[in-house]
């Protein structure tokens, strides 16, 4: 997945462009702030924070993604795992995570560390997928790659889709004022069905659904994407949450 993430870095960013625009607006990073971007991938959201005038640090567990982020420049980047990394206490005004926090294997530990890294009154802004059943993009993959079969259990990237569970996690880590803003904007899988098919087949969801013995699966997927081609690319329905919270003032 790491090689695929780096190879298709531009498409991963373009995929969620509409969601990212709202995420950036809600984060409202200001000049002079110290920003930590968790699960930054190749660094687009980190660079956006830096362009807003912040001192921005992006972290990710993928060395390949961080290497690419450093090549692109525009901010500081470090290979680190938010679940175990020793952040300086009260070092940041804002913690961001665009589709990164869902992958924590130990969410209570990770969010507790992030809370300690924030200054009193600091804010947390997350962009996460809603439940799998609410996302058309997953249904398209399932119906094309695994028709008639029971899909595997939901993967970790849907782990923060339940507002009640996510609220409890964040409040347990010391955050207050947890709010959820729903986004219903399509995601773009590429300019055409062929590109979308190549992109999608490298995704974990698709690989879990795909039967290696099914020789027609890729053709069905390409046809499904062709049905969603528009002048703006292959657009699939998607629902996300922007989750905001603050660390209680001292």
Short mmCIF file of C-alpha atoms in Angstrom, two decimals:
data_model
loop_
_atom_site.label_atom_id
_atom_site.label_comp_id
_atom_site.label_asym_id
_atom_site.label_seq_id
_atom_site.Cartn_x
_atom_site.Cartn_y
_atom_site.Cartn_z
CA UNK A 1 0.00 0.00 0.00
CA UNK A 2 2.87 2.40 0.71
CA UNK A 3 4.24 2.21 -2.83
CA UNK A 4 0.74 2.68 -4.21
CA UNK A 5 0.16 5.67 -1.88
CA UNK A 6 3.28 7.40 -3.12
CA UNK A 7 2.77 6.51 -6.78
CA UNK A 8 -0.75 7.91 -6.78
CA UNK A 9 -0.08 10.76 -4.33
CA UNK A 10 -1.59 13.41 -6.59
CA UNK A 11 -4.71 11.32 -7.19
CA UNK A 12 -5.14 10.57 -3.49
CA UNK A 13 -5.17 14.34 -2.89
CA UNK A 14 -7.47 15.01 -5.85
CA UNK A 15 -9.81 12.22 -4.74
CA UNK A 16 -10.90 14.11 -1.62
CA UNK A 17 -10.48 17.67 -2.90
CA UNK A 18 -14.00 18.82 -2.08
CA UNK A 19 -13.85 17.35 1.42
CA UNK A 20 -10.40 18.82 1.98
CA UNK A 21 -11.55 22.34 1.09
CA UNK A 22 -14.16 22.23 3.86
CA UNK A 23 -11.68 20.61 6.24
CA UNK A 24 -9.16 23.40 5.63
CA UNK A 25 -11.83 26.06 6.14
CA UNK A 26 -13.00 24.56 9.43
CA UNK A 27 -9.41 24.16 10.68
CA UNK A 28 -8.87 27.88 9.99
CA UNK A 29 -5.14 27.74 10.69
CA UNK A 30 -3.80 31.20 11.53
CA UNK A 31 -0.39 32.82 11.07
CA UNK A 32 1.96 32.10 13.96
CA UNK A 33 0.24 28.92 15.12
CA UNK A 34 2.11 25.67 15.72
CA UNK A 35 0.39 22.85 13.85
CA UNK A 36 0.83 19.07 14.04
CA UNK A 37 -0.55 17.10 11.08
CA UNK A 38 -1.04 13.42 12.01
CA UNK A 39 -0.96 10.77 9.29
CA UNK A 40 0.08 13.41 6.79
CA UNK A 41 0.89 11.04 3.92
CA UNK A 42 2.80 12.99 1.29
CA UNK A 43 2.05 16.23 3.09
CA UNK A 44 -0.62 18.23 1.27
CA UNK A 45 -2.51 19.28 4.42
CA UNK A 46 0.77 20.08 6.19
CA UNK A 47 1.87 22.37 3.36
CA UNK A 48 -1.53 24.06 3.38
CA UNK A 49 -1.11 24.84 7.08
CA UNK A 50 2.37 26.24 6.41
CA UNK A 51 1.03 28.41 3.55
CA UNK A 52 -1.49 29.84 6.03
CA UNK A 53 1.46 31.13 8.05
CA UNK A 54 1.76 28.38 10.64
CA UNK A 55 4.81 26.43 11.72
CA UNK A 56 3.71 23.00 10.55
CA UNK A 57 5.03 19.52 11.28
CA UNK A 58 3.64 16.50 9.43
CA UNK A 59 4.13 12.99 10.78
CA UNK A 60 3.36 9.59 9.25
CA UNK A 61 4.39 5.99 9.92
CA UNK A 62 5.31 5.53 6.24
CA UNK A 63 8.95 6.35 5.55
CA UNK A 64 8.25 6.35 1.80
CA UNK A 65 5.43 8.88 2.18
CA UNK A 66 7.57 11.12 4.37
CA UNK A 67 10.46 10.91 1.90
CA UNK A 68 8.11 12.12 -0.84
CA UNK A 69 6.73 14.86 1.41
CA UNK A 70 10.25 16.10 2.07
CA UNK A 71 10.96 16.13 -1.67
CA UNK A 72 7.92 18.34 -2.19
CA UNK A 73 9.00 20.55 0.71
CA UNK A 74 7.02 23.44 2.15
CA UNK A 75 6.97 22.21 5.77
CA UNK A 76 8.77 19.93 8.22
CA UNK A 77 8.12 16.18 8.11
CA UNK A 78 9.03 13.29 10.39
CA UNK A 79 8.48 9.53 10.47
CA UNK A 80 6.58 8.98 13.71
CA UNK A 81 3.65 7.08 15.20
CA UNK A 82 1.27 9.28 17.22
CA UNK A 83 0.47 6.29 19.45
CA UNK A 84 4.01 6.03 20.80
CA UNK A 85 5.89 9.22 19.88
CA UNK A 86 7.03 11.43 22.75
CA UNK A 87 5.75 14.84 21.67
CA UNK A 88 6.86 17.88 23.66
CA UNK A 89 4.14 18.79 26.15
CA UNK A 90 1.87 21.70 25.22
CA UNK A 91 3.82 22.34 22.00
CA UNK A 92 0.99 22.81 19.48
CA UNK A 93 -2.01 25.06 18.98
CA UNK A 94 -3.70 22.78 16.46
CA UNK A 95 -3.65 19.05 15.76
CA UNK A 96 -4.95 18.08 12.31
CA UNK A 97 -5.57 14.67 10.82
CA UNK A 98 -7.03 14.18 7.35
CA UNK A 99 -7.99 10.51 7.05
CA UNK A 100 -5.14 9.50 9.36
CA UNK A 101 -6.55 9.12 12.87
CA UNK A 102 -8.88 6.28 11.82
CA UNK A 103 -5.89 3.94 11.60
CA UNK A 104 -4.85 4.12 15.26
CA UNK A 105 -4.56 0.58 16.63
CA UNK A 106 -4.84 2.04 20.15
CA UNK A 107 -7.07 5.14 19.83
CA UNK A 108 -7.24 5.97 23.57
CA UNK A 109 -3.44 6.03 23.82
CA UNK A 110 -3.03 8.03 20.61
CA UNK A 111 -5.61 10.69 21.47
CA UNK A 112 -4.24 11.00 25.01
CA UNK A 113 -0.77 11.70 23.58
CA UNK A 114 -2.20 14.25 21.16
CA UNK A 115 -4.07 15.94 24.01
CA UNK A 116 -0.81 16.25 25.97
CA UNK A 117 0.87 17.74 22.90
CA UNK A 118 -1.74 20.51 22.65
CA UNK A 119 -1.65 23.75 24.57
CA UNK A 120 -4.62 24.49 26.84
CA UNK A 121 -7.48 25.64 24.65
CA UNK A 122 -5.85 24.10 21.58
CA UNK A 123 -8.03 22.50 18.95
CA UNK A 124 -8.28 19.13 17.26
CA UNK A 125 -9.68 18.87 13.71
CA UNK A 126 -10.23 15.47 12.07
CA UNK A 127 -11.57 14.43 8.68
CA UNK A 128 -12.87 10.84 8.83
CA UNK A 129 -15.09 8.52 6.82
CA UNK A 130 -18.63 7.90 7.97
CA UNK A 131 -19.81 4.29 8.26
CA UNK A 132 -19.06 2.07 5.27
CA UNK A 133 -22.74 1.57 4.40
CA UNK A 134 -23.11 5.32 3.84
CA UNK A 135 -20.36 5.52 1.22
CA UNK A 136 -21.30 4.81 -2.37
CA UNK A 137 -17.65 4.40 -3.38
CA UNK A 138 -17.44 1.27 -1.25
CA UNK A 139 -20.69 -0.11 -2.66
CA UNK A 140 -19.35 0.32 -6.20
CA UNK A 141 -16.21 -1.63 -5.31
CA UNK A 142 -18.18 -4.35 -3.53
CA UNK A 143 -20.75 -4.86 -6.27
CA UNK A 144 -18.12 -5.02 -9.00
CA UNK A 145 -15.46 -7.08 -7.26
CA UNK A 146 -17.47 -9.31 -4.97
CA UNK A 147 -20.99 -9.72 -6.39
CA UNK A 148 -23.20 -11.94 -4.30
CA UNK A 149 -20.58 -12.51 -1.61
CA UNK A 150 -20.57 -11.25 1.97
CA UNK A 151 -17.99 -8.47 2.29
CA UNK A 152 -15.29 -8.67 4.98
CA UNK A 153 -15.74 -6.76 8.24
CA UNK A 154 -15.27 -3.00 8.04
CA UNK A 155 -11.63 -1.94 7.96
CA UNK A 156 -9.97 0.46 10.40
CA UNK A 157 -10.51 3.47 8.15
CA UNK A 158 -14.20 3.42 9.15
CA UNK A 159 -13.35 3.17 12.85
CA UNK A 160 -14.33 6.78 13.68
CA UNK A 161 -17.54 6.78 11.66
CA UNK A 162 -19.79 6.32 14.72
CA UNK A 163 -20.18 9.74 16.39
CA UNK A 164 -21.07 8.29 19.80
CA UNK A 165 -17.95 6.11 19.89
CA UNK A 166 -15.71 8.89 18.62
CA UNK A 167 -17.12 11.40 21.11
CA UNK A 168 -16.45 8.98 23.96
CA UNK A 169 -12.87 8.41 22.77
CA UNK A 170 -12.11 12.11 22.57
CA UNK A 171 -13.77 13.03 25.84
CA UNK A 172 -11.91 10.18 27.51
CA UNK A 173 -8.64 11.72 26.30
CA UNK A 174 -9.53 15.11 27.79
CA UNK A 175 -11.17 16.92 24.86
CA UNK A 176 -14.35 18.97 25.21
CA UNK A 177 -16.89 20.54 22.86
CA UNK A 178 -16.78 17.62 20.40
CA UNK A 179 -18.79 18.45 17.28
CA UNK A 180 -19.50 16.65 13.99
CA UNK A 181 -20.09 18.34 10.65
CA UNK A 182 -21.40 16.09 7.90
CA UNK A 183 -20.07 16.37 4.35
CA UNK A 184 -21.81 14.77 1.38
CA UNK A 185 -19.56 15.45 -1.58
CA UNK A 186 -18.35 13.01 -4.23
CA UNK A 187 -14.82 11.70 -4.35
CA UNK A 188 -12.91 11.49 -7.63
CA UNK A 189 -11.18 8.24 -8.57
CA UNK A 190 -9.44 9.66 -11.63
CA UNK A 191 -10.05 11.39 -14.94
CA UNK A 192 -11.39 8.26 -16.64
CA UNK A 193 -12.49 4.69 -15.94
CA UNK A 194 -9.14 3.13 -16.85
CA UNK A 195 -7.20 5.32 -14.42
CA UNK A 196 -9.84 4.84 -11.73
CA UNK A 197 -9.61 1.06 -12.11
CA UNK A 198 -5.82 1.05 -11.77
CA UNK A 199 -6.05 3.36 -8.76
CA UNK A 200 -8.80 1.41 -7.04
CA UNK A 201 -7.25 -2.04 -7.47
CA UNK A 202 -4.32 -0.91 -5.31
CA UNK A 203 -6.58 0.06 -2.42
CA UNK A 204 -6.90 -2.23 0.58
CA UNK A 205 -10.69 -2.31 0.31
CA UNK A 206 -10.52 -3.55 -3.26
CA UNK A 207 -7.82 -6.10 -2.48
CA UNK A 208 -9.92 -7.54 0.37
CA UNK A 209 -12.93 -7.88 -1.94
CA UNK A 210 -11.06 -9.28 -4.93
CA UNK A 211 -11.02 -13.01 -5.62
CA UNK A 212 -7.69 -13.66 -7.45
CA UNK A 213 -9.39 -16.41 -9.44
CA UNK A 214 -12.07 -14.05 -10.75
CA UNK A 215 -10.70 -13.07 -14.17
CA UNK A 216 -13.62 -10.75 -14.95
CA UNK A 217 -13.44 -8.65 -11.78
CA UNK A 218 -11.27 -5.87 -13.22
CA UNK A 219 -13.47 -5.62 -16.30
CA UNK A 220 -16.59 -5.30 -14.15
CA UNK A 221 -14.93 -2.62 -12.06
CA UNK A 222 -13.87 -0.63 -15.12
CA UNK A 223 -17.41 -0.83 -16.48
CA UNK A 224 -18.81 0.32 -13.14
CA UNK A 225 -16.48 3.31 -13.15
CA UNK A 226 -17.41 4.10 -16.76
CA UNK A 227 -20.99 4.52 -15.56
CA UNK A 228 -19.78 7.21 -13.18
CA UNK A 229 -17.60 9.15 -15.64
CA UNK A 230 -18.32 12.88 -15.82
CA UNK A 231 -16.56 15.89 -17.29
CA UNK A 232 -14.92 16.22 -13.84
CA UNK A 233 -13.71 12.62 -13.73
CA UNK A 234 -15.05 9.43 -12.16
CA UNK A 235 -17.19 10.69 -9.28
CA UNK A 236 -18.54 8.42 -6.54
CA UNK A 237 -20.76 9.38 -3.62
CA UNK A 238 -19.04 9.82 -0.27
CA UNK A 239 -19.88 10.90 3.26
CA UNK A 240 -17.40 12.12 5.83
CA UNK A 241 -17.37 13.83 9.21
CA UNK A 242 -15.31 16.84 10.16
CA UNK A 243 -14.77 16.31 13.87
CA UNK A 244 -13.71 19.28 16.00
CA UNK A 245 -12.82 19.44 19.68
CA UNK A 246 -10.77 21.52 22.10
CA UNK A 247 -8.47 20.82 24.99
CA UNK A 248 -9.86 22.35 28.14
CA UNK A 249 -8.14 25.61 29.12
CA UNK A 250 -5.87 25.34 32.14
#
